[in-house]
XYZ file of C-alpha atoms in Angstrom:
308
model
C 134.782 145.911 84.851
C 138.531 145.706 84.435
C 140.903 147.223 81.920
C 142.691 144.429 80.043
C 144.941 146.561 77.817
C 148.690 146.052 78.339
C 149.116 149.697 79.356
C 146.147 149.636 81.738
C 143.774 152.568 82.066
C 145.333 155.718 80.665
C 144.803 159.240 81.960
C 143.137 161.854 79.796
C 144.687 165.274 79.261
C 142.536 168.396 78.904
C 143.069 168.522 75.137
C 142.309 164.832 74.572
C 139.151 163.861 72.702
C 138.068 160.435 74.012
C 135.617 158.072 72.350
C 133.632 155.522 74.361
C 132.241 152.583 72.401
C 130.826 149.096 72.861
C 131.514 146.200 70.523
C 130.786 142.544 69.974
C 132.167 140.525 67.055
C 132.847 143.538 64.842
C 136.398 142.693 63.797
C 135.532 143.408 60.171
C 134.693 147.033 61.012
C 137.429 147.753 63.533
C 140.209 149.016 61.197
C 137.821 151.380 59.396
C 136.166 152.478 62.633
C 139.433 153.486 64.293
C 140.738 155.157 61.127
C 137.544 157.182 60.689
C 137.518 158.567 64.204
C 141.267 159.127 64.369
C 140.877 161.331 61.291
C 138.113 163.226 63.093
C 140.409 164.063 66.000
C 139.799 161.285 68.532
C 142.920 160.711 70.623
C 141.827 157.911 72.967
C 139.411 155.005 72.393
C 137.735 153.497 75.462
C 135.999 150.219 74.661
C 133.953 147.552 76.411
C 134.154 144.301 74.490
C 131.040 142.174 75.044
C 132.538 138.679 74.861
C 133.704 138.814 71.236
C 134.843 135.561 69.639
C 135.900 136.753 66.165
C 139.252 138.391 66.931
C 137.877 141.818 67.857
C 139.418 141.703 71.327
C 142.821 140.559 70.074
C 142.894 143.301 67.441
C 142.025 146.014 69.959
C 144.628 144.795 72.441
C 147.267 145.615 69.818
C 146.128 149.253 69.440
C 148.155 151.646 71.636
C 145.423 154.310 71.629
C 142.714 151.879 72.834
C 141.859 151.167 76.469
C 140.026 147.831 76.338
C 137.676 146.862 79.147
C 136.077 143.517 79.946
C 133.046 142.851 82.106
C 131.576 139.838 83.883
C 128.173 141.180 82.842
C 126.751 140.802 79.365
C 125.219 143.675 77.390
C 121.636 142.993 78.497
C 122.613 142.685 82.170
C 124.447 146.011 81.923
C 121.126 147.651 80.993
C 121.998 147.314 77.302
C 125.398 148.826 77.962
C 124.250 151.941 79.780
C 125.856 150.876 83.071
C 129.168 150.358 81.276
C 129.080 153.782 79.679
C 128.211 155.558 82.920
C 130.964 153.691 84.759
C 133.551 154.652 82.135
C 132.550 158.325 82.175
C 132.960 158.266 85.957
C 136.382 156.601 85.721
C 137.777 158.884 83.011
C 136.297 162.078 84.385
C 133.362 164.472 84.258
C 133.233 167.929 82.729
C 134.565 167.041 79.334
C 133.384 166.129 75.822
C 133.116 162.490 74.796
C 132.263 160.813 71.521
C 129.723 158.132 72.477
C 128.921 155.478 69.828
C 128.853 151.759 69.003
C 131.398 150.054 66.768
C 129.030 149.962 63.776
C 128.231 153.708 63.906
C 130.242 156.244 61.892
C 129.555 159.925 62.587
C 129.264 162.239 59.580
C 128.865 166.029 59.753
C 129.156 169.062 57.504
C 132.536 168.964 55.686
C 133.831 166.170 57.934
C 136.099 165.179 55.059
C 138.147 168.323 55.799
C 137.511 169.217 59.443
C 137.623 167.474 62.809
C 135.095 167.100 65.590
C 136.645 170.073 67.336
C 134.789 172.281 64.873
C 131.499 170.813 66.110
C 132.572 171.140 69.735
C 133.536 174.802 69.312
C 130.234 175.505 67.563
C 128.229 173.815 70.324
C 130.147 175.629 73.044
C 129.516 178.996 71.396
C 125.817 178.154 71.306
C 125.912 176.836 74.907
C 124.765 173.393 73.718
C 126.128 170.304 75.472
C 125.140 167.389 73.234
C 124.630 166.580 69.587
C 121.537 164.675 68.372
C 122.104 162.550 65.264
C 119.844 160.151 63.356
C 121.088 156.694 62.410
C 120.963 155.894 58.697
C 120.887 152.172 57.955
C 123.435 151.477 55.217
C 123.149 148.564 52.795
C 124.595 147.421 49.449
C 122.628 146.975 46.244
C 123.715 143.330 46.151
C 124.123 141.855 49.616
C 125.814 138.706 48.344
C 128.519 140.777 46.631
C 129.311 142.861 49.739
C 132.221 140.659 50.807
C 133.511 141.706 54.217
C 137.088 141.252 52.962
C 136.562 144.457 50.982
C 136.551 146.279 54.337
C 140.281 145.662 54.612
C 140.902 148.222 51.863
C 137.625 150.176 51.605
C 135.591 152.337 53.961
C 132.311 150.680 55.032
C 130.254 153.208 53.042
C 132.120 152.126 49.896
C 130.828 148.558 50.387
C 127.401 149.073 51.968
C 126.902 152.269 50.032
C 123.131 152.977 49.937
C 120.578 154.351 52.377
C 116.929 155.419 52.358
C 116.570 159.066 51.347
C 112.851 159.211 52.218
C 110.358 157.652 54.603
C 111.373 159.057 57.985
C 109.276 160.694 60.684
C 110.636 163.293 63.099
C 108.908 164.517 66.253
C 109.706 165.702 69.759
C 108.579 164.386 73.107
C 109.100 165.844 76.562
C 112.329 163.877 76.776
C 114.019 164.061 73.387
C 113.846 164.275 69.620
C 112.510 161.070 68.057
C 113.215 159.749 64.559
C 111.731 156.583 63.051
C 112.011 154.992 59.603
C 114.782 153.693 57.372
C 115.338 150.340 55.702
C 114.642 148.194 58.770
C 111.305 149.931 59.306
C 110.421 149.675 55.621
C 111.308 146.008 55.209
C 110.752 144.493 58.659
C 108.292 146.898 60.303
C 110.836 147.585 63.054
C 109.789 150.523 65.200
C 113.314 151.311 66.342
C 114.356 154.725 67.628
C 117.016 156.159 65.314
C 118.135 159.243 67.250
C 121.297 159.054 69.326
C 123.662 161.557 70.949
C 127.140 160.630 69.654
C 128.828 163.763 70.990
C 128.086 164.679 74.583
C 129.501 166.916 77.313
C 129.369 164.704 80.398
C 129.049 166.299 83.825
C 127.698 165.342 87.246
C 124.104 165.866 86.118
C 124.266 163.384 83.237
C 123.051 159.794 83.157
C 121.312 157.546 80.657
C 118.220 156.677 82.652
C 115.727 154.540 80.710
C 117.382 154.734 77.299
C 120.575 155.579 75.417
C 118.244 157.506 73.093
C 117.037 159.803 75.894
C 119.926 160.830 78.150
C 119.294 163.000 81.166
C 118.911 165.903 81.802
C 116.187 165.791 79.141
C 116.223 169.535 78.478
C 119.657 169.187 76.875
C 118.365 166.870 74.130
C 116.872 169.525 71.855
C 119.355 171.161 69.501
C 120.247 171.327 65.823
C 121.017 168.032 64.116
C 124.574 168.780 63.024
C 125.479 165.146 62.411
C 124.230 161.730 61.318
C 125.404 158.210 62.129
C 125.983 155.823 59.253
C 124.886 152.474 60.701
C 126.402 149.280 59.268
C 124.651 145.937 59.787
C 124.288 144.607 56.248
C 127.144 142.929 54.406
C 127.418 139.502 52.755
C 127.645 137.860 56.203
C 124.258 139.297 57.247
C 122.564 135.909 57.678
C 125.151 134.817 60.247
C 124.965 138.198 62.004
C 121.181 137.951 62.279
C 121.210 134.318 63.424
C 123.859 135.005 66.066
C 121.996 138.075 67.369
C 118.758 136.124 67.793
C 120.564 133.267 69.533
C 122.444 135.672 71.817
C 119.247 137.462 72.889
C 121.098 140.515 74.212
C 119.414 143.252 72.186
C 116.294 145.287 72.850
C 113.103 143.307 73.499
C 114.879 139.972 73.298
C 116.430 140.855 69.916
C 112.926 141.174 68.426
C 114.163 143.336 65.538
C 116.553 140.558 64.485
C 113.800 137.950 64.890
C 111.742 139.877 62.321
C 114.673 139.678 59.917
C 114.856 135.922 60.536
C 111.176 135.636 59.668
C 111.767 137.583 56.462
C 114.647 135.282 55.549
C 112.478 132.221 56.153
C 109.973 133.566 53.668
C 112.306 134.739 50.909
C 115.626 132.978 51.474
C 117.499 136.264 51.045
C 117.051 139.929 51.839
C 116.601 142.634 49.225
C 116.900 146.069 50.794
C 117.060 148.374 47.778
C 113.892 150.363 47.021
C 112.774 153.417 45.041
C 113.919 155.599 47.934
C 117.473 154.197 47.965
C 120.347 156.520 47.086
C 124.085 155.990 46.966
C 126.049 157.729 49.705
C 128.196 160.545 48.313
C 129.525 162.294 51.404
C 128.579 164.921 53.942
C 127.493 167.455 51.319
C 124.805 165.061 50.121
C 123.402 164.630 53.648
C 123.360 168.406 53.954
C 121.423 168.788 50.690
C 118.948 166.074 51.660
C 118.308 167.706 55.034
C 119.660 164.926 57.267
C 122.203 167.308 58.814
C 122.455 171.072 59.214
C 125.535 173.231 58.553
C 128.197 173.791 61.159
C 127.978 177.503 62.028
C 130.620 179.520 60.174
C 133.594 180.932 62.005
C 134.415 177.777 63.977
C 137.967 176.449 63.547
C 138.464 173.155 61.753
C 140.920 171.835 64.332
C 141.898 172.408 67.931
C 145.546 173.013 68.756
C 147.386 170.189 70.521
C 149.831 170.628 73.337
Protein backbone atom coordinates (compact mmCIF):
# COMPACT_ATOMS: atom_id res chain seq x y z
CA UNK A 1 0.00 0.00 0.00
CA UNK A 2 1.04 3.60 -0.50
CA UNK A 3 -0.36 6.86 0.77
CA UNK A 4 -1.44 9.00 -2.19
CA UNK A 5 -2.62 12.09 -0.28
CA UNK A 6 -0.71 15.30 -1.07
CA UNK A 7 0.43 15.60 2.55
CA UNK A 8 1.50 11.95 2.77
CA UNK A 9 0.94 9.87 5.88
CA UNK A 10 0.27 12.09 8.87
CA UNK A 11 1.31 11.39 12.45
CA UNK A 12 -1.30 10.89 15.14
CA UNK A 13 -1.16 12.79 18.42
CA UNK A 14 -2.27 11.19 21.69
CA UNK A 15 -5.55 13.13 21.71
CA UNK A 16 -6.40 12.35 18.08
CA UNK A 17 -9.35 10.08 17.32
CA UNK A 18 -8.59 8.31 14.01
CA UNK A 19 -11.09 6.50 11.82
CA UNK A 20 -10.02 3.70 9.47
CA UNK A 21 -12.40 2.93 6.61
CA UNK A 22 -12.55 1.18 3.25
CA UNK A 23 -14.49 2.47 0.27
CA UNK A 24 -15.32 1.72 -3.33
CA UNK A 25 -17.51 3.95 -5.51
CA UNK A 26 -19.26 5.66 -2.60
CA UNK A 27 -18.88 9.26 -3.74
CA UNK A 28 -22.56 9.90 -3.03
CA UNK A 29 -22.06 9.09 0.67
CA UNK A 30 -18.67 10.71 1.22
CA UNK A 31 -19.76 14.26 2.22
CA UNK A 32 -22.30 12.94 4.72
CA UNK A 33 -19.93 10.26 6.01
CA UNK A 34 -17.14 12.72 6.79
CA UNK A 35 -19.55 15.26 8.30
CA UNK A 36 -21.15 12.65 10.55
CA UNK A 37 -17.89 11.39 12.00
CA UNK A 38 -16.30 14.83 12.27
CA UNK A 39 -19.27 15.82 14.44
CA UNK A 40 -18.63 12.73 16.58
CA UNK A 41 -15.06 13.81 17.29
CA UNK A 42 -12.99 12.06 14.62
CA UNK A 43 -9.87 14.09 13.84
CA UNK A 44 -8.15 11.97 11.18
CA UNK A 45 -9.64 9.73 8.46
CA UNK A 46 -7.46 6.90 7.15
CA UNK A 47 -8.90 5.35 4.00
CA UNK A 48 -8.10 2.58 1.54
CA UNK A 49 -9.84 3.24 -1.76
CA UNK A 50 -10.54 0.00 -3.62
CA UNK A 51 -10.18 1.17 -7.23
CA UNK A 52 -13.08 3.63 -7.25
CA UNK A 53 -14.16 5.03 -10.62
CA UNK A 54 -16.95 7.43 -9.58
CA UNK A 55 -14.95 10.35 -8.19
CA UNK A 56 -14.58 9.00 -4.65
CA UNK A 57 -10.78 9.09 -4.82
CA UNK A 58 -10.66 12.61 -6.25
CA UNK A 59 -13.03 13.90 -3.57
CA UNK A 60 -11.00 12.36 -0.75
CA UNK A 61 -7.73 13.71 -2.12
CA UNK A 62 -9.14 17.21 -1.56
CA UNK A 63 -9.88 16.59 2.15
CA UNK A 64 -7.04 17.81 4.42
CA UNK A 65 -8.06 15.51 7.29
CA UNK A 66 -8.01 12.36 5.10
CA UNK A 67 -4.98 10.13 4.53
CA UNK A 68 -5.85 8.23 1.34
CA UNK A 69 -4.16 4.91 0.61
CA UNK A 70 -4.07 2.87 -2.58
CA UNK A 71 -3.24 -0.80 -2.97
CA UNK A 72 -2.19 -3.07 -5.82
CA UNK A 73 -4.43 -5.70 -4.24
CA UNK A 74 -8.20 -5.71 -4.57
CA UNK A 75 -10.57 -6.14 -1.63
CA UNK A 76 -10.92 -9.92 -2.01
CA UNK A 77 -7.16 -10.44 -2.32
CA UNK A 78 -6.65 -8.40 0.85
CA UNK A 79 -8.75 -10.97 2.72
CA UNK A 80 -11.84 -8.79 2.25
CA UNK A 81 -9.91 -5.79 3.50
CA UNK A 82 -8.63 -7.29 6.73
CA UNK A 83 -4.99 -7.15 5.61
CA UNK A 84 -5.39 -3.46 4.80
CA UNK A 85 -6.86 -2.66 8.19
CA UNK A 86 -4.18 -4.55 10.09
CA UNK A 87 -1.45 -2.86 8.05
CA UNK A 88 -2.88 0.59 8.76
CA UNK A 89 -3.18 -0.05 12.50
CA UNK A 90 0.47 -1.12 12.48
CA UNK A 91 1.54 1.99 10.55
CA UNK A 92 -0.40 4.49 12.66
CA UNK A 93 0.34 2.85 15.99
CA UNK A 94 -0.87 0.39 18.60
CA UNK A 95 -2.29 1.13 22.03
CA UNK A 96 -4.93 3.58 20.97
CA UNK A 97 -8.64 3.76 20.09
CA UNK A 98 -9.73 3.61 16.46
CA UNK A 99 -13.10 3.94 14.79
CA UNK A 100 -13.22 1.03 12.34
CA UNK A 101 -16.01 1.09 9.70
CA UNK A 102 -16.84 1.04 5.98
CA UNK A 103 -17.96 4.10 4.04
CA UNK A 104 -21.63 3.06 4.08
CA UNK A 105 -21.77 2.57 7.88
CA UNK A 106 -22.83 5.39 10.21
CA UNK A 107 -22.41 4.78 13.95
CA UNK A 108 -25.27 5.84 16.22
CA UNK A 109 -25.22 5.71 20.03
CA UNK A 110 -27.15 7.08 22.99
CA UNK A 111 -27.54 10.88 22.59
CA UNK A 112 -25.00 10.99 19.75
CA UNK A 113 -26.81 14.10 18.53
CA UNK A 114 -25.30 15.95 21.52
CA UNK A 115 -22.17 14.05 22.53
CA UNK A 116 -19.03 12.73 20.85
CA UNK A 117 -17.43 9.31 20.72
CA UNK A 118 -15.19 10.31 23.60
CA UNK A 119 -18.15 9.71 25.90
CA UNK A 120 -18.28 6.09 24.72
CA UNK A 121 -14.51 5.73 25.03
CA UNK A 122 -14.49 7.07 28.60
CA UNK A 123 -17.36 4.75 29.52
CA UNK A 124 -15.60 1.71 28.04
CA UNK A 125 -12.33 2.59 29.75
CA UNK A 126 -14.05 2.90 33.13
CA UNK A 127 -15.56 -0.54 32.58
CA UNK A 128 -12.21 -1.93 31.32
CA UNK A 129 -13.78 -2.80 27.96
CA UNK A 130 -11.68 -2.46 24.81
CA UNK A 131 -14.16 -2.75 21.93
CA UNK A 132 -17.74 -1.89 21.10
CA UNK A 133 -20.06 -4.43 19.42
CA UNK A 134 -22.74 -2.89 17.19
CA UNK A 135 -25.40 -4.44 14.94
CA UNK A 136 -25.84 -3.20 11.38
CA UNK A 137 -29.33 -1.97 10.52
CA UNK A 138 -30.09 -2.05 6.80
CA UNK A 139 -31.65 1.29 5.86
CA UNK A 140 -34.04 1.71 2.93
CA UNK A 141 -36.59 4.23 1.62
CA UNK A 142 -40.31 3.61 1.26
CA UNK A 143 -40.02 4.35 -2.46
CA UNK A 144 -36.68 3.29 -3.89
CA UNK A 145 -37.25 5.08 -7.19
CA UNK A 146 -37.78 8.39 -5.37
CA UNK A 147 -34.58 8.10 -3.29
CA UNK A 148 -32.51 10.20 -5.69
CA UNK A 149 -28.85 10.17 -4.68
CA UNK A 150 -28.65 13.91 -5.44
CA UNK A 151 -30.64 14.43 -2.24
CA UNK A 152 -27.53 13.29 -0.36
CA UNK A 153 -25.86 16.57 -1.26
CA UNK A 154 -28.13 18.39 1.19
CA UNK A 155 -29.59 15.63 3.39
CA UNK A 156 -28.17 13.03 5.75
CA UNK A 157 -28.45 9.47 4.37
CA UNK A 158 -31.04 8.53 7.01
CA UNK A 159 -33.25 11.36 5.73
CA UNK A 160 -33.33 9.71 2.28
CA UNK A 161 -33.17 5.99 3.09
CA UNK A 162 -35.11 6.52 6.28
CA UNK A 163 -36.63 3.14 7.28
CA UNK A 164 -35.33 -0.04 8.89
CA UNK A 165 -36.73 -3.30 10.24
CA UNK A 166 -37.76 -2.96 13.88
CA UNK A 167 -38.37 -6.71 14.33
CA UNK A 168 -37.14 -10.04 13.02
CA UNK A 169 -33.61 -10.28 14.41
CA UNK A 170 -31.89 -13.11 16.25
CA UNK A 171 -29.11 -12.57 18.79
CA UNK A 172 -26.84 -15.27 20.20
CA UNK A 173 -23.28 -15.78 21.39
CA UNK A 174 -20.63 -18.19 20.23
CA UNK A 175 -17.22 -18.92 21.71
CA UNK A 176 -15.82 -16.18 19.50
CA UNK A 177 -18.30 -13.32 19.49
CA UNK A 178 -21.85 -12.02 19.64
CA UNK A 179 -23.84 -12.91 16.52
CA UNK A 180 -26.82 -11.03 15.08
CA UNK A 181 -28.82 -12.08 12.01
CA UNK A 182 -31.92 -10.63 10.34
CA UNK A 183 -32.94 -7.33 8.78
CA UNK A 184 -34.31 -6.45 5.37
CA UNK A 185 -31.76 -8.43 3.34
CA UNK A 186 -32.52 -11.57 5.34
CA UNK A 187 -36.27 -11.00 5.08
CA UNK A 188 -36.35 -10.31 1.35
CA UNK A 189 -33.39 -12.26 -0.05
CA UNK A 190 -32.78 -14.96 2.57
CA UNK A 191 -29.26 -13.62 3.11
CA UNK A 192 -27.64 -15.16 6.16
CA UNK A 193 -25.23 -12.29 6.70
CA UNK A 194 -23.61 -11.55 10.04
CA UNK A 195 -24.71 -8.10 11.22
CA UNK A 196 -22.46 -7.57 14.25
CA UNK A 197 -19.34 -5.46 13.85
CA UNK A 198 -16.91 -3.70 16.19
CA UNK A 199 -16.79 -0.08 14.97
CA UNK A 200 -14.87 1.21 17.99
CA UNK A 201 -11.82 -0.77 19.03
CA UNK A 202 -8.73 -0.33 21.20
CA UNK A 203 -5.96 -1.80 19.07
CA UNK A 204 -2.89 -3.27 20.75
CA UNK A 205 -0.26 -5.90 19.97
CA UNK A 206 -2.67 -8.74 20.75
CA UNK A 207 -5.30 -7.69 18.20
CA UNK A 208 -5.88 -9.06 14.72
CA UNK A 209 -8.88 -9.89 12.56
CA UNK A 210 -8.22 -13.56 11.98
CA UNK A 211 -10.99 -15.29 10.00
CA UNK A 212 -13.51 -12.45 10.00
CA UNK A 213 -14.03 -8.72 10.56
CA UNK A 214 -17.04 -9.83 12.62
CA UNK A 215 -14.88 -11.83 15.06
CA UNK A 216 -11.68 -9.95 15.90
CA UNK A 217 -9.11 -11.51 18.17
CA UNK A 218 -8.64 -11.87 21.10
CA UNK A 219 -12.13 -13.38 21.15
CA UNK A 220 -12.69 -12.79 24.87
CA UNK A 221 -12.86 -9.05 24.22
CA UNK A 222 -15.92 -9.37 21.96
CA UNK A 223 -18.56 -9.67 24.68
CA UNK A 224 -19.77 -6.36 26.07
CA UNK A 225 -22.83 -4.12 26.10
CA UNK A 226 -24.15 -3.02 22.72
CA UNK A 227 -23.80 0.73 23.17
CA UNK A 228 -24.06 1.51 19.46
CA UNK A 229 -25.59 0.50 16.14
CA UNK A 230 -24.43 1.00 12.55
CA UNK A 231 -26.90 2.44 10.07
CA UNK A 232 -26.02 0.61 6.85
CA UNK A 233 -26.80 2.30 3.52
CA UNK A 234 -27.03 0.22 0.33
CA UNK A 235 -30.46 1.13 -1.03
CA UNK A 236 -31.09 4.33 -2.96
CA UNK A 237 -32.55 4.94 -6.43
CA UNK A 238 -29.30 3.71 -8.02
CA UNK A 239 -29.61 0.30 -6.31
CA UNK A 240 -29.90 -1.69 -9.54
CA UNK A 241 -26.55 -0.37 -10.78
CA UNK A 242 -24.95 -0.94 -7.37
CA UNK A 243 -26.15 -4.56 -7.31
CA UNK A 244 -25.12 -5.25 -10.91
CA UNK A 245 -21.66 -3.77 -10.38
CA UNK A 246 -21.13 -5.73 -7.15
CA UNK A 247 -22.00 -9.03 -8.84
CA UNK A 248 -19.73 -8.26 -11.79
CA UNK A 249 -16.88 -7.21 -9.50
CA UNK A 250 -17.08 -10.42 -7.44
CA UNK A 251 -15.12 -8.98 -4.52
CA UNK A 252 -17.60 -9.54 -1.70
CA UNK A 253 -18.15 -12.50 0.58
CA UNK A 254 -18.79 -15.85 -1.13
CA UNK A 255 -18.34 -14.40 -4.59
CA UNK A 256 -20.87 -11.61 -3.90
CA UNK A 257 -23.58 -14.25 -3.34
CA UNK A 258 -25.75 -11.83 -1.33
CA UNK A 259 -25.84 -9.45 -4.31
CA UNK A 260 -26.55 -12.35 -6.69
CA UNK A 261 -29.69 -13.11 -4.66
CA UNK A 262 -30.79 -9.51 -5.13
CA UNK A 263 -30.19 -9.88 -8.88
CA UNK A 264 -32.40 -12.96 -8.89
CA UNK A 265 -35.12 -11.04 -7.06
CA UNK A 266 -34.89 -8.22 -9.59
CA UNK A 267 -35.20 -10.69 -12.46
CA UNK A 268 -38.43 -11.94 -10.98
CA UNK A 269 -40.08 -8.65 -10.04
CA UNK A 270 -38.31 -5.95 -12.04
CA UNK A 271 -37.95 -3.80 -8.92
CA UNK A 272 -37.35 -4.22 -5.22
CA UNK A 273 -39.90 -3.43 -2.54
CA UNK A 274 -38.30 -3.48 0.89
CA UNK A 275 -41.00 -2.00 3.12
CA UNK A 276 -42.88 -4.47 5.33
CA UNK A 277 -45.10 -4.50 8.43
CA UNK A 278 -41.97 -4.38 10.57
CA UNK A 279 -40.60 -1.23 8.90
CA UNK A 280 -40.29 1.94 10.97
CA UNK A 281 -38.98 5.39 10.15
CA UNK A 282 -35.68 6.29 11.78
CA UNK A 283 -36.11 9.02 14.39
CA UNK A 284 -32.73 9.21 16.09
CA UNK A 285 -30.71 7.58 18.84
CA UNK A 286 -33.52 7.78 21.40
CA UNK A 287 -35.68 5.57 19.19
CA UNK A 288 -32.96 2.90 18.94
CA UNK A 289 -32.65 3.04 22.72
CA UNK A 290 -36.40 2.53 23.18
CA UNK A 291 -36.48 -0.33 20.69
CA UNK A 292 -33.59 -2.08 22.43
CA UNK A 293 -31.04 -1.91 19.60
CA UNK A 294 -28.61 0.03 21.81
CA UNK A 295 -28.10 0.41 25.54
CA UNK A 296 -27.51 3.67 27.44
CA UNK A 297 -24.08 5.18 27.85
CA UNK A 298 -23.32 4.94 31.58
CA UNK A 299 -24.00 8.24 33.35
CA UNK A 300 -21.15 10.39 34.56
CA UNK A 301 -19.05 10.15 31.39
CA UNK A 302 -18.11 13.47 29.78
CA UNK A 303 -19.62 14.36 26.42
CA UNK A 304 -16.32 15.53 24.97
CA UNK A 305 -12.61 15.10 25.53
CA UNK A 306 -10.45 18.20 25.87
CA UNK A 307 -8.15 19.00 22.94
CA UNK A 308 -4.61 20.21 23.24
